[in-house]
């Protein structure tokens, strides 16, 4: 089952929120970057999927 574009964008937003929360709580910078990296990856997958469907 392929994830939908909307689902991937939702996951990207969720990871971005987690990164902001980790930063606010003064978690390790590695944790912040990990969440940011996942957010970018989900967003990129959504963009690729939308291009493929166009």
Short mmCIF file of C-alpha atoms in Angstrom, two decimals:
data_model
loop_
_atom_site.label_atom_id
_atom_site.label_comp_id
_atom_site.label_asym_id
_atom_site.label_seq_id
_atom_site.Cartn_x
_atom_site.Cartn_y
_atom_site.Cartn_z
CA UNK A 1 0.00 0.00 0.00
CA UNK A 2 1.44 3.34 -1.08
CA UNK A 3 1.10 6.30 1.26
CA UNK A 4 -0.97 9.17 -0.08
CA UNK A 5 0.42 12.64 -0.64
CA UNK A 6 -1.78 14.01 2.14
CA UNK A 7 -0.54 11.35 4.56
CA UNK A 8 3.09 12.07 3.74
CA UNK A 9 2.57 15.81 4.22
CA UNK A 10 0.81 15.13 7.52
CA UNK A 11 3.77 13.06 8.70
CA UNK A 12 6.15 15.81 7.58
CA UNK A 13 4.23 18.37 9.64
CA UNK A 14 4.20 16.02 12.63
CA UNK A 15 7.97 15.55 12.47
CA UNK A 16 8.46 19.31 12.12
CA UNK A 17 6.34 19.84 15.26
CA UNK A 18 8.40 17.22 17.08
CA UNK A 19 11.58 19.06 16.08
CA UNK A 20 10.18 22.35 17.39
CA UNK A 21 9.10 20.69 20.61
CA UNK A 22 12.51 19.05 21.08
CA UNK A 23 14.17 22.41 20.52
CA UNK A 24 11.82 24.10 22.99
CA UNK A 25 12.53 21.44 25.61
CA UNK A 26 16.27 21.79 25.02
CA UNK A 27 16.71 18.20 23.88
CA UNK A 28 19.91 17.16 22.18
CA UNK A 29 20.60 18.82 18.87
CA UNK A 30 20.88 15.33 17.35
CA UNK A 31 17.23 14.67 18.24
CA UNK A 32 16.16 17.99 16.74
CA UNK A 33 18.06 17.30 13.52
CA UNK A 34 16.70 13.76 13.30
CA UNK A 35 13.12 15.04 13.38
CA UNK A 36 13.94 17.78 10.86
CA UNK A 37 15.58 15.27 8.57
CA UNK A 38 12.53 13.00 8.67
CA UNK A 39 10.24 15.97 8.01
CA UNK A 40 12.23 16.90 4.91
CA UNK A 41 12.28 13.27 3.73
CA UNK A 42 8.49 12.93 4.04
CA UNK A 43 7.97 16.24 2.26
CA UNK A 44 10.32 15.23 -0.56
CA UNK A 45 8.50 11.91 -0.99
CA UNK A 46 5.19 13.76 -1.20
CA UNK A 47 6.58 16.09 -3.86
CA UNK A 48 7.94 13.18 -5.89
CA UNK A 49 4.63 11.39 -5.64
CA UNK A 50 2.71 14.47 -6.73
CA UNK A 51 5.05 14.93 -9.73
CA UNK A 52 4.58 11.27 -10.69
CA UNK A 53 0.79 11.65 -10.61
CA UNK A 54 0.83 14.80 -12.76
#
